[in-house]
């Protein structure tokens, strides 16, 4: 049915365009001065077909299945209908049978219910098709009637375009709001829902120095209050991010300066894409590179110096993560430095500046807002990165600033908590949402700081 | 204290030496170009240019678009070096020193030859830092007080001090177009160059700002050798003492501005200034 509906939609769209634009052409051939070009009359007609048909489908389809379901359930006794769980499973059986996937015995009531269900679905969908077609034809008729010399099809279509674009932007914004709201509700449940056993207080969570949610599965195991201490995760995350930024910051920025200012155009043409390939390496590949190649090397090197190095260390994860985010910094910084107008460089050269003076004192300050946002983007990537840390830094929530120890991060713990079968009302699972919320909050603060810096140092130049 | 008096007397001696030439009437050539050719890749942009540019005063380069006047201007401080495909042959000397000589440091050259561009290009820094840029990179001042003095005197010479003295820390890019161009002139003056090159400095400015910049050029000519490229013949007539006419990559005629505009020798010059082409 859906296929038929959308085929009709496509055909009617085409028809609407052809009819309306033909009519406009014919009208102008008789000497009428047209306000809008034929294409705009056609496009307006298309919108008058697509909009009502999509709306009818979007509203009608769920309505039809709702009606079919509630009518089908009348075949069952009232106690089944009124119990949400039983009604739900009955409905699943009906749908399975209707789709021909039911196995096992079929009771009379189920058979009858399925027949009712299918009948309602069929007639409902048929009705939808009729309504949709009528609306589309009415749309075509209206648009054809509207074609005239004075009719401002172009301006009307422009307004429709604006609405469509607004809707697209709206989807992104609403999704964000939805995610934040859902994470926030679960976080509030984690902290305040009295039905959750073993939940910590907010202060225990934010300032606790021990993280051991596995221990808190049963109330008689360990001290529940101290099981959800967030501090080791935060220090672990910050430690690895700091190591990564120490690697990627200088390397990325300096290679950007080379690419933008010193490299010949030929060199730049080849070097830049190669550098960007690094950003395309899947993090899981980088992860086992870190775990199997870098970490043992660091360990061997550390032992040669007489240092005690864990086989999974923050340093290994941080180094490889730094490699991962170099392209973000270098490629974006290179772009913003290229956008600095040549006239500024000329101004510096004309005053007798050397190349490096011009770069240091004119190009870099002018490109600073862009460079800062490149750094911030790279840092958010590093904070949000999971795979490399899972593989190379381990799961032990050690509260340490020693880069040679194993540490763990917020993201890794979220992953560890949610892997496998979980009950969604245990403190352990909800802790993942609390971690997610804190992670979101940290990146939000970073972004706000970045925006402040950018605004403070942004200079107008053209 | 003793140092500053020594410096002062040195400056006075140089000044005296300079003015001696002027009063004697013999104007020595500040810039001397001999058989200068410029190529952009295969394009022969400038052909066999010979010209003598005297110290103190304004020399205007006029001519239709693409005639090579800006190219020649950019040869004088070797800004053409920044264009990879550009090649210069021939000889240009400033104070008898070959500026294309291998041993010459282009950075030193550009400190002596300032440049003001067609579009105002203040750095995205404060007004103060814009002017202080040159003195800082060349280490011309020993301390903050001296730097303040240089900044103030440069802005005063550029007739901008009164407009910006209360907001020296504001961004230079926030000024109006005319103020920005005067800031660029102040920036060029701050390194105390001998020569100031101006590449159509008023083409992006409105008439009032243009008038201010022209007045400024007129004031500066007693202290600097100014070479200005302009599209406007009225401007050339107003501000310059000597004028060179370029056409299709050659220097057609060079003479006192008065002669060029009243009694040119070459027919092409005559045609151009009477508006027959260009």
XYZ file of C-alpha atoms in Angstrom:
740
model
C 0.000 0.000 0.000
C 2.801 2.351 0.912
C 4.425 1.639 -2.438
C 1.214 2.469 -4.294
C 0.771 5.639 -2.282
C 4.259 6.920 -3.012
C 4.144 5.917 -6.663
C 0.945 7.949 -6.937
C 2.701 10.792 -5.155
C 5.580 10.742 -7.628
C 3.322 10.580 -10.684
C 1.044 13.336 -9.428
C 4.060 15.517 -8.649
C 5.263 15.172 -12.203
C 1.790 15.818 -13.571
C 1.366 18.891 -11.399
C 4.644 20.368 -12.602
C 3.972 19.703 -16.278
C 0.381 20.945 -16.190
C 1.075 24.125 -14.264
C 4.155 25.143 -16.196
C 2.475 24.304 -19.550
C -0.479 26.426 -18.561
C 1.813 29.286 -17.677
C 3.641 28.954 -21.005
C 0.334 28.850 -22.873
C -0.892 31.919 -21.028
C 2.189 33.943 -21.817
C 1.925 32.844 -25.464
C -1.435 34.648 -25.629
C 0.356 37.861 -24.697
C -0.257 37.954 -20.945
C 2.696 39.445 -19.051
C 3.608 36.786 -16.473
C 5.014 37.826 -13.080
C 6.743 34.479 -12.553
C 8.566 32.088 -14.861
C 6.722 28.847 -15.794
C 9.072 26.790 -13.617
C 7.881 28.616 -10.492
C 4.221 27.895 -11.267
C 5.232 24.270 -11.711
C 7.220 24.154 -8.468
C 4.362 25.737 -6.541
C 2.011 23.108 -7.953
C 4.435 20.404 -6.829
C 4.409 21.768 -3.298
C 0.621 21.785 -3.315
C 0.715 18.057 -4.144
C 3.558 16.885 -1.923
C 2.644 18.800 1.227
C -0.956 17.538 1.672
C -0.128 13.984 0.577
C 2.786 13.670 3.018
C 0.727 15.205 5.791
C -2.177 12.814 5.209
C 0.199 9.855 5.142
C 2.056 10.941 8.277
C -1.126 11.503 10.272
C -3.239 8.745 8.682
C -0.953 5.712 8.884
C -0.544 5.599 12.659
C -4.230 6.406 13.034
C -5.178 3.453 10.833
C -3.019 0.942 12.714
C -4.338 2.287 16.006
C -7.932 1.800 14.874
C -7.212 -1.635 13.431
C -5.535 -2.735 16.641
C -8.251 -1.538 18.979
C -10.991 -3.118 16.811
C -9.084 -6.385 16.556
C -8.754 -6.589 20.318
C -12.563 -6.540 20.753
C -12.406 -10.235 19.774
C -10.645 -10.958 23.037
C -12.258 -10.948 26.481
C -12.233 -7.745 28.491
C -9.657 -8.922 31.029
C -7.079 -9.350 28.287
C -7.961 -6.012 26.679
C -7.657 -4.121 29.930
C -4.318 -5.605 30.957
C -1.653 -3.654 29.114
C 0.843 -6.535 29.106
C -1.593 -9.179 27.822
C -3.090 -6.790 25.280
C 0.383 -6.048 24.022
C 1.317 -9.661 23.540
C -2.035 -10.387 21.888
C -1.398 -7.553 19.491
C 2.047 -8.927 18.661
C 0.494 -12.306 17.882
C -2.115 -10.654 15.660
C 0.529 -8.764 13.750
C 2.685 -11.868 13.359
C -0.230 -13.880 12.042
C -1.206 -11.104 9.659
C 2.334 -11.058 8.359
C 2.313 -14.885 8.051
C 5.090 -15.385 10.568
C 3.045 -16.990 13.321
C 4.131 -20.410 14.486
C 2.118 -22.776 16.652
C -1.582 -23.191 17.248
C -3.965 -20.480 16.256
C -7.006 -19.993 18.474
C -10.370 -18.945 17.036
C -10.261 -15.647 18.833
C -6.827 -14.915 17.385
C -7.927 -15.922 13.909
C -10.999 -13.679 14.112
C -8.970 -10.822 15.560
C -6.395 -11.093 12.794
C -9.147 -11.023 10.163
C -10.636 -7.906 11.750
C -7.176 -6.364 11.926
C -6.354 -7.056 8.281
C -9.764 -5.844 7.116
C -9.390 -2.585 9.016
C -5.862 -2.107 7.766
C -6.821 -2.680 4.167
C -9.870 -0.470 4.133
C -8.091 2.172 6.218
C -5.127 2.308 3.852
C -7.460 2.359 0.869
C -9.328 5.253 2.422
C -6.019 7.032 2.996
C -5.082 6.562 -0.635
C -8.422 7.998 -1.748
C -8.095 10.994 0.582
C -4.520 11.550 -0.512
C -5.373 11.399 -4.204
C -8.314 13.753 -3.713
C -6.166 16.227 -1.852
C -3.446 16.039 -4.521
C -5.920 16.522 -7.335
C -7.479 19.428 -5.454
C -3.970 20.835 -5.090
C -3.333 20.515 -8.814
C -6.689 22.107 -9.617
C -6.034 24.992 -7.229
C -2.565 25.607 -8.604
C -3.849 25.529 -12.176
C -6.582 28.016 -11.291
C -4.019 30.265 -9.665
C -1.792 30.475 -12.745
C -2.241 34.029 -13.999
C -0.221 37.047 -15.011
C -0.346 38.715 -11.611
C 0.051 35.589 -9.482
C 3.373 35.742 -7.657
C 4.257 32.059 -7.791
C 7.943 32.897 -7.385
C 7.436 34.706 -4.082
C 5.086 32.010 -2.765
C 7.550 29.276 -3.656
C 10.314 31.230 -1.954
C 8.258 31.192 1.241
C 7.776 27.424 0.954
C 11.513 26.939 0.515
C 12.078 28.958 3.674
C 9.644 26.777 5.619
C 11.300 23.573 4.382
C 14.762 24.838 5.335
C 13.469 25.920 8.723
C 11.997 22.470 9.290
C 15.356 20.830 8.480
C 17.167 23.084 10.934
C 14.403 22.376 13.435
C 14.992 18.626 13.242
C 18.636 19.038 14.255
C 17.788 21.397 17.103
C 14.938 19.225 18.390
C 17.124 16.115 18.280
C 19.720 17.847 20.416
C 17.102 19.015 22.880
C 15.625 15.513 22.960
C 18.959 13.836 23.694
C 19.832 16.314 26.408
C 16.374 15.967 27.967
C 16.498 12.166 27.996
C 20.021 12.041 29.440
C 19.034 14.650 31.998
C 15.914 12.739 33.132
C 17.857 9.513 33.566
C 20.562 11.397 35.439
C 17.961 12.885 37.782
C 16.544 9.411 38.303
C 20.017 8.130 39.130
C 20.439 10.699 41.833
C 16.919 11.145 43.200
C 14.677 8.154 42.383
C 14.027 6.438 45.741
C 13.257 3.128 43.966
C 16.812 2.763 42.719
C 18.841 0.668 45.082
C 22.412 1.608 45.788
C 22.303 5.056 44.257
C 24.927 7.543 45.485
C 24.356 11.131 46.527
C 25.407 13.869 44.136
C 28.385 14.816 46.285
C 29.476 11.171 46.569
C 29.369 10.984 42.815
C 31.121 14.240 42.024
C 33.829 14.063 44.661
C 34.187 10.337 45.339
C 37.626 9.029 44.582
C 36.733 5.406 43.978
C 34.945 4.036 40.955
C 33.789 0.469 41.146
C 30.236 0.003 39.875
C 30.653 -3.754 39.381
C 31.070 -4.040 43.112
C 27.783 -2.335 43.775
C 25.654 -4.923 42.036
C 24.600 -6.415 45.272
C 23.841 -4.427 48.376
C 25.903 -6.678 50.573
C 29.050 -6.226 48.533
C 31.372 -3.426 49.493
C 30.516 0.118 50.311
C 27.906 1.270 47.840
C 28.373 4.922 48.633
C 31.967 4.815 47.452
C 31.295 2.745 44.366
C 30.378 5.694 42.139
C 33.183 8.160 42.659
C 33.607 10.202 39.507
C 36.995 11.816 40.179
C 39.267 8.980 38.876
C 37.375 8.949 35.597
C 37.668 12.705 35.240
C 41.399 12.724 35.950
C 41.874 9.769 33.604
C 40.002 11.579 30.830
C 41.861 14.828 31.399
C 45.223 13.064 31.603
C 44.788 11.248 28.305
C 43.339 14.339 26.629
C 46.251 16.431 27.894
C 48.784 13.924 26.541
C 46.947 13.824 23.224
C 46.879 17.623 22.991
C 50.567 17.822 23.877
C 51.263 15.603 20.895
C 48.717 16.979 18.454
C 48.873 20.675 19.368
C 52.461 21.445 18.373
C 52.664 18.865 15.588
C 49.338 19.893 14.090
C 49.920 23.627 14.317
C 53.480 23.513 13.028
C 52.580 21.277 10.119
C 49.704 23.647 9.341
C 52.144 26.562 9.289
C 54.423 24.617 6.966
C 51.568 23.661 4.661
C 50.012 27.116 4.560
C 53.102 29.301 4.405
C 56.201 27.416 3.332
C 55.176 24.420 1.236
C 55.081 24.847 -2.515
C 51.589 24.531 -4.006
C 52.628 21.172 -5.473
C 53.800 19.846 -2.125
C 50.652 21.099 -0.450
C 48.458 19.414 -3.026
C 49.931 16.022 -2.159
C 50.774 16.395 1.513
C 47.420 17.644 2.716
C 45.267 14.745 1.505
C 47.819 12.276 2.886
C 47.606 13.955 6.262
C 43.828 13.849 6.090
C 43.883 10.099 5.484
C 45.078 9.832 9.067
C 41.740 11.239 10.182
C 39.998 8.525 8.216
C 41.731 5.609 9.978
C 39.046 3.863 12.069
C 39.724 4.416 15.755
C 39.506 0.703 16.418
C 42.517 0.221 14.140
C 44.384 2.972 15.948
C 43.306 1.265 19.169
C 45.003 -2.027 18.457
C 47.979 -0.171 17.039
C 48.202 1.559 20.420
C 47.688 -1.620 22.412
C 49.872 -3.985 20.403
C 52.618 -1.743 19.073
C 52.946 1.469 21.043
C 52.164 0.217 24.547
C 54.755 -2.629 24.572
C 57.328 -0.275 23.080
C 56.709 2.292 25.807
C 56.847 -0.448 28.402
C 60.158 -1.742 27.119
C 61.559 1.741 26.878
C 60.370 2.545 30.410
C 61.844 -0.611 31.832
C 65.142 0.122 30.171
C 65.138 3.375 32.123
C 64.183 1.553 35.274
C 60.643 2.924 35.362
C 57.605 0.930 36.386
C 55.277 0.995 33.384
C 51.863 -0.666 33.279
C 51.294 -2.781 30.183
C 48.316 -0.562 29.410
C 49.303 3.020 29.991
C 47.751 6.452 29.643
C 50.821 7.462 27.679
C 50.250 4.887 24.930
C 46.585 5.820 24.575
C 47.377 9.528 24.712
C 50.134 9.335 22.092
C 48.020 7.422 19.606
C 45.012 9.622 20.270
C 47.281 12.582 19.619
C 48.187 11.090 16.252
C 44.502 10.679 15.528
C 43.628 14.327 16.113
C 46.623 15.874 14.333
C 44.722 16.128 11.044
C 41.856 17.980 12.726
C 44.224 20.654 13.959
C 46.513 20.811 10.947
C 43.874 20.720 8.250
C 41.548 23.259 9.868
C 44.376 25.578 10.909
C 45.824 25.377 7.409
C 42.460 26.416 5.991
C 42.064 29.401 8.294
C 45.636 30.529 7.677
C 45.042 30.378 3.970
C 41.983 32.551 4.476
C 44.124 35.333 5.962
C 44.321 37.888 3.151
C 47.601 38.182 1.277
C 47.432 41.954 1.767
C 48.204 41.502 5.473
C 51.317 39.472 4.672
C 52.332 42.074 2.088
C 51.885 44.767 4.710
C 54.251 42.955 7.054
C 56.813 42.194 4.332
C 56.722 45.808 3.178
C 57.732 46.845 6.686
C 60.757 44.575 6.476
C 59.355 41.600 8.374
C 60.918 38.240 7.681
C 58.682 35.338 6.784
C 58.592 33.909 10.281
C 57.939 37.349 11.800
C 55.053 37.891 9.418
C 53.629 34.488 10.342
C 54.117 34.891 14.084
C 52.884 38.438 14.409
C 50.361 38.863 11.629
C 49.106 35.607 10.143
C 48.729 33.611 13.361
C 46.960 36.367 15.330
C 44.613 36.949 12.414
C 43.887 33.231 12.174
C 43.699 32.732 15.942
C 39.918 32.348 16.283
C 39.921 29.598 13.684
C 42.943 27.913 15.216
C 41.322 27.976 18.655
C 38.193 26.363 17.320
C 40.315 23.736 15.571
C 41.971 22.961 18.918
C 38.630 22.813 20.671
C 37.206 20.478 18.065
C 40.250 18.237 18.398
C 39.925 18.297 22.174
C 36.246 17.339 22.081
C 37.212 14.470 19.817
C 39.866 13.376 22.288
C 37.516 13.591 25.262
C 34.802 11.676 23.433
C 37.133 9.032 21.998
C 36.458 5.531 23.360
C 37.986 2.771 21.300
C 41.660 3.704 21.614
C 41.350 4.080 25.367
C 39.459 0.821 25.807
C 42.243 -1.028 24.061
C 45.304 0.846 25.198
C 44.604 2.402 28.588
C 42.660 -0.295 30.343
C 39.657 -0.312 32.623
C 41.259 0.253 36.000
C 39.925 3.442 37.560
C 43.168 4.577 39.140
C 43.278 8.041 40.592
C 46.675 9.105 39.289
C 48.421 11.696 37.212
C 51.232 9.354 36.287
C 51.078 8.812 32.531
C 52.747 5.427 32.903
C 49.856 3.987 34.919
C 46.724 2.402 33.574
C 43.774 4.778 33.763
C 40.246 4.807 32.452
C 37.998 7.472 31.004
C 34.370 8.505 31.210
C 33.576 7.132 27.774
C 35.210 3.791 28.474
C 33.167 3.371 31.636
C 29.924 4.229 29.852
C 30.770 1.549 27.326
C 31.730 -0.969 30.017
C 28.526 -0.389 31.955
C 26.232 -0.727 28.955
C 27.849 -3.682 27.190
C 25.775 -6.828 27.540
C 22.276 -7.341 28.940
C 21.263 -4.726 31.429
C 18.262 -3.849 33.510
C 17.484 -0.237 32.891
C 16.464 0.671 36.389
C 19.578 -0.351 38.267
C 21.906 2.270 39.678
C 24.743 0.817 37.627
C 23.025 1.374 34.309
C 21.729 4.784 35.255
C 25.264 5.747 36.241
C 26.088 5.623 32.514
C 23.551 8.385 31.917
C 25.015 10.440 34.731
C 28.467 9.995 33.170
C 27.073 10.903 29.777
C 25.531 14.027 31.203
C 28.776 15.082 32.868
C 30.669 14.412 29.626
C 28.185 16.544 27.746
C 28.530 19.248 30.355
C 32.341 19.260 30.078
C 32.312 19.566 26.305
C 29.646 22.265 26.575
C 31.879 24.275 28.926
C 34.819 23.769 26.537
C 32.743 25.056 23.659
C 31.625 28.085 25.643
C 35.228 28.880 26.553
C 36.232 28.500 22.909
C 33.432 30.830 21.815
C 34.518 33.412 24.383
C 38.124 33.269 23.179
C 37.076 33.486 19.573
C 34.827 36.457 20.252
C 37.457 38.259 22.275
C 40.181 37.910 19.687
C 38.115 38.004 16.558
C 39.286 40.779 14.319
C 37.500 42.179 11.362
C 39.536 41.921 8.209
C 38.639 41.394 4.601
C 71.650 60.986 28.275
C 74.943 61.298 26.534
C 73.834 58.788 23.949
C 70.792 60.774 22.986
C 72.776 63.949 22.395
C 75.180 62.038 20.168
C 72.247 60.593 18.249
C 70.702 64.006 17.839
C 73.811 65.561 16.458
C 74.203 62.644 14.062
C 70.667 63.163 12.798
C 71.295 66.870 12.403
C 74.410 66.207 10.371
C 72.539 63.892 8.043
C 69.729 66.402 7.727
C 72.188 69.137 6.955
C 73.820 66.981 4.313
C 70.472 66.317 2.731
C 69.287 69.887 2.708
C 72.632 70.999 1.323
C 71.792 69.172 -1.890
C 68.411 70.861 -2.037
C 69.704 74.367 -1.503
C 72.484 73.775 -3.976
C 69.833 73.042 -6.568
C 71.580 69.877 -7.715
C 69.025 67.140 -7.037
C 70.802 63.819 -6.713
C 68.937 60.732 -7.868
C 67.628 58.790 -4.901
C 66.458 55.878 -7.000
C 68.065 55.054 -10.293
C 66.660 52.412 -12.619
C 68.710 51.216 -15.539
C 67.260 48.930 -18.232
C 64.775 47.249 -15.876
C 62.795 44.375 -17.367
C 60.163 42.372 -15.482
C 58.728 39.052 -16.573
C 55.744 37.232 -15.081
C 56.407 33.735 -16.357
C 56.508 34.270 -20.123
C 54.830 37.654 -20.012
C 57.198 40.559 -20.535
C 55.459 42.989 -18.192
C 57.978 45.795 -18.113
C 60.422 46.636 -20.886
C 63.698 48.489 -20.534
C 62.686 51.104 -18.004
C 65.225 53.834 -17.290
C 64.371 56.502 -14.787
C 65.928 58.742 -12.179
C 63.866 59.535 -9.124
C 65.093 62.495 -7.073
C 65.148 62.640 -3.294
C 62.540 64.757 -1.452
C 59.423 65.262 -3.431
C 56.641 63.308 -5.016
C 57.032 61.313 -8.198
C 53.785 60.081 -9.753
C 53.472 57.077 -12.053
C 50.443 57.351 -14.303
C 49.136 55.267 -17.143
C 46.262 52.989 -18.121
C 45.549 49.733 -16.255
C 48.082 46.994 -16.868
C 50.755 49.391 -18.101
C 53.319 48.164 -15.566
C 53.422 51.146 -13.212
C 52.564 49.087 -10.107
C 54.967 46.366 -11.224
C 57.768 48.883 -11.404
C 56.804 50.331 -8.026
C 56.993 46.871 -6.470
C 60.483 46.414 -7.919
C 61.772 49.280 -5.804
C 61.221 47.435 -2.497
C 61.468 43.992 -4.108
C 57.900 43.091 -3.197
C 57.893 41.219 -6.486
C 60.068 38.639 -4.750
C 56.920 37.293 -3.104
C 55.520 36.355 -6.519
C 57.096 33.050 -7.516
C 56.850 33.483 -11.293
C 58.264 37.001 -11.312
C 61.766 37.724 -12.668
C 63.529 41.084 -12.707
C 66.565 42.009 -14.819
C 68.489 45.267 -15.087
C 69.714 47.418 -12.280
C 67.977 49.496 -9.638
C 70.057 51.472 -7.189
C 69.041 53.393 -4.130
C 71.715 55.824 -2.971
C 74.085 54.144 -5.446
C 73.537 50.729 -3.894
C 72.268 47.948 -6.150
C 69.146 46.613 -4.463
C 69.174 43.386 -6.483
C 72.713 42.682 -5.360
C 73.081 39.244 -3.778
C 74.686 40.604 -0.633
C 71.791 42.958 0.052
C 69.362 41.923 2.776
C 65.857 42.447 1.468
C 64.601 42.929 5.020
C 66.967 45.908 5.453
C 65.900 47.267 2.094
C 62.227 47.188 3.009
C 62.970 48.958 6.273
C 64.330 51.821 4.156
C 61.591 51.696 1.540
C 58.121 51.840 3.064
C 55.011 50.942 1.162
C 51.344 51.872 1.313
C 48.947 49.627 -0.542
C 45.896 50.177 -2.680
C 43.510 48.801 -0.094
C 44.143 49.814 3.504
C 45.594 46.719 5.182
C 45.988 47.458 8.883
C 46.963 44.395 10.897
C 44.224 42.962 13.078
C 45.909 44.518 16.096
C 45.457 47.686 18.132
C 46.202 51.055 16.553
C 49.273 51.325 18.772
C 50.578 47.882 17.828
C 50.048 48.603 14.147
C 52.332 51.611 14.269
C 54.758 49.959 16.696
C 55.096 46.877 14.487
C 57.979 48.115 12.334
C 60.038 49.688 15.171
C 59.597 46.486 17.183
C 60.763 44.040 14.522
C 63.760 46.218 13.688
C 64.554 46.994 17.321
C 64.556 50.738 16.669
C 63.616 51.739 20.175
C 65.274 50.861 23.459
C 62.299 51.146 25.769
C 58.581 51.711 26.031
C 58.901 55.482 26.379
C 60.838 55.770 23.125
C 58.363 53.513 21.386
C 55.471 55.636 22.671
C 57.222 58.658 21.261
C 57.767 57.052 17.845
C 54.136 55.936 17.727
C 52.886 59.381 18.641
C 55.135 61.241 16.215
C 54.302 58.825 13.386
C 50.592 59.234 13.997
C 51.051 62.998 14.183
C 52.959 63.016 10.891
C 50.178 60.932 9.372
C 47.636 63.505 10.658
C 45.820 60.822 12.604
C 46.957 61.476 16.180
C 44.097 63.788 17.153
C 41.510 61.314 15.946
C 42.910 58.252 17.705
C 44.920 59.464 20.696
C 42.183 58.446 23.145
C 41.748 54.964 21.721
C 45.197 53.702 20.835
C 44.312 50.265 22.171
C 41.260 49.911 19.899
C 41.610 47.677 16.892
C 43.098 49.294 13.807
C 40.548 47.509 11.670
C 37.726 49.378 13.420
C 38.740 52.714 11.873
C 37.103 54.200 8.792
C 38.683 53.499 5.401
C 40.448 56.866 5.236
C 41.714 56.562 8.813
C 42.919 53.027 8.086
C 44.936 54.293 5.118
C 46.472 57.057 7.204
C 47.243 54.430 9.845
C 49.050 52.422 7.170
C 51.011 55.539 6.246
C 51.867 56.095 9.933
C 52.949 52.461 10.122
C 55.254 52.979 7.144
C 56.659 56.239 8.565
C 57.365 54.669 11.966
C 60.456 52.795 10.720
C 61.778 56.117 9.409
C 62.262 55.076 5.778
C 63.917 57.195 3.087
C 61.379 56.311 0.454
C 57.634 55.702 0.669
C 55.972 53.821 -2.167
C 52.231 54.327 -2.552
C 50.250 52.024 -4.793
C 47.022 53.879 -5.632
C 46.595 54.808 -1.964
C 43.298 56.624 -2.498
C 41.493 54.310 -4.890
C 39.474 52.719 -2.076
C 38.676 56.015 -0.350
C 35.881 58.556 -0.600
C 36.682 62.119 -1.795
C 36.999 63.612 1.714
C 39.374 60.875 2.886
C 41.259 61.243 -0.402
C 41.692 64.968 0.200
C 43.106 64.275 3.674
C 45.578 61.700 2.349
C 46.633 64.069 -0.453
C 47.238 66.872 2.036
C 49.277 64.431 4.069
C 51.373 63.408 1.053
C 52.048 67.065 0.388
C 53.258 67.540 3.965
C 55.421 64.418 3.887
C 57.303 65.289 0.738
C 59.716 67.602 2.525
C 60.986 64.637 4.564
C 60.643 61.650 2.269
C 61.063 60.563 -1.301
C 57.524 59.572 -2.224
C 56.622 57.540 -5.287
C 52.918 57.258 -5.950
C 51.060 55.192 -8.511
C 47.722 56.706 -9.362
C 44.901 56.256 -11.797
C 43.719 59.764 -11.265
C 45.512 62.343 -13.379
C 44.025 65.108 -11.238
C 45.643 63.487 -8.239
C 48.989 63.255 -10.008
C 48.703 66.926 -10.951
C 47.745 67.905 -7.398
C 50.353 66.050 -5.390
C 53.393 65.368 -7.557
C 56.314 67.438 -8.731
C 57.452 64.949 -11.336
C 55.384 62.500 -13.360
C 56.210 59.400 -15.348
C 53.806 58.058 -17.945
C 53.750 54.299 -18.521
C 52.084 52.614 -21.467
C 52.035 48.920 -22.435
C 54.994 48.036 -20.256
C 57.254 50.884 -21.278
C 58.048 54.177 -19.647
C 56.979 56.607 -22.334
C 57.891 59.928 -20.833
C 59.155 61.376 -17.570
C 59.330 65.055 -16.764
C 58.164 67.659 -14.312
C 54.460 67.311 -13.636
C 53.828 70.726 -15.083
C 55.465 69.818 -18.386
C 53.731 66.436 -18.631
C 50.309 67.975 -18.188
C 50.826 71.111 -20.222
C 53.383 70.282 -22.860
C 54.044 66.550 -23.244
C 56.545 65.513 -25.892
C 55.051 62.172 -26.771
C 51.772 61.816 -28.651
C 50.687 58.870 -26.429
C 51.090 60.994 -23.297
C 49.120 63.753 -24.966
C 46.343 61.279 -25.847
C 46.232 59.826 -22.361
C 46.086 63.068 -20.411
C 43.470 64.487 -22.707
C 41.389 61.373 -22.084
C 41.545 59.818 -25.531
C 42.315 56.395 -24.081
C 42.892 54.728 -20.757
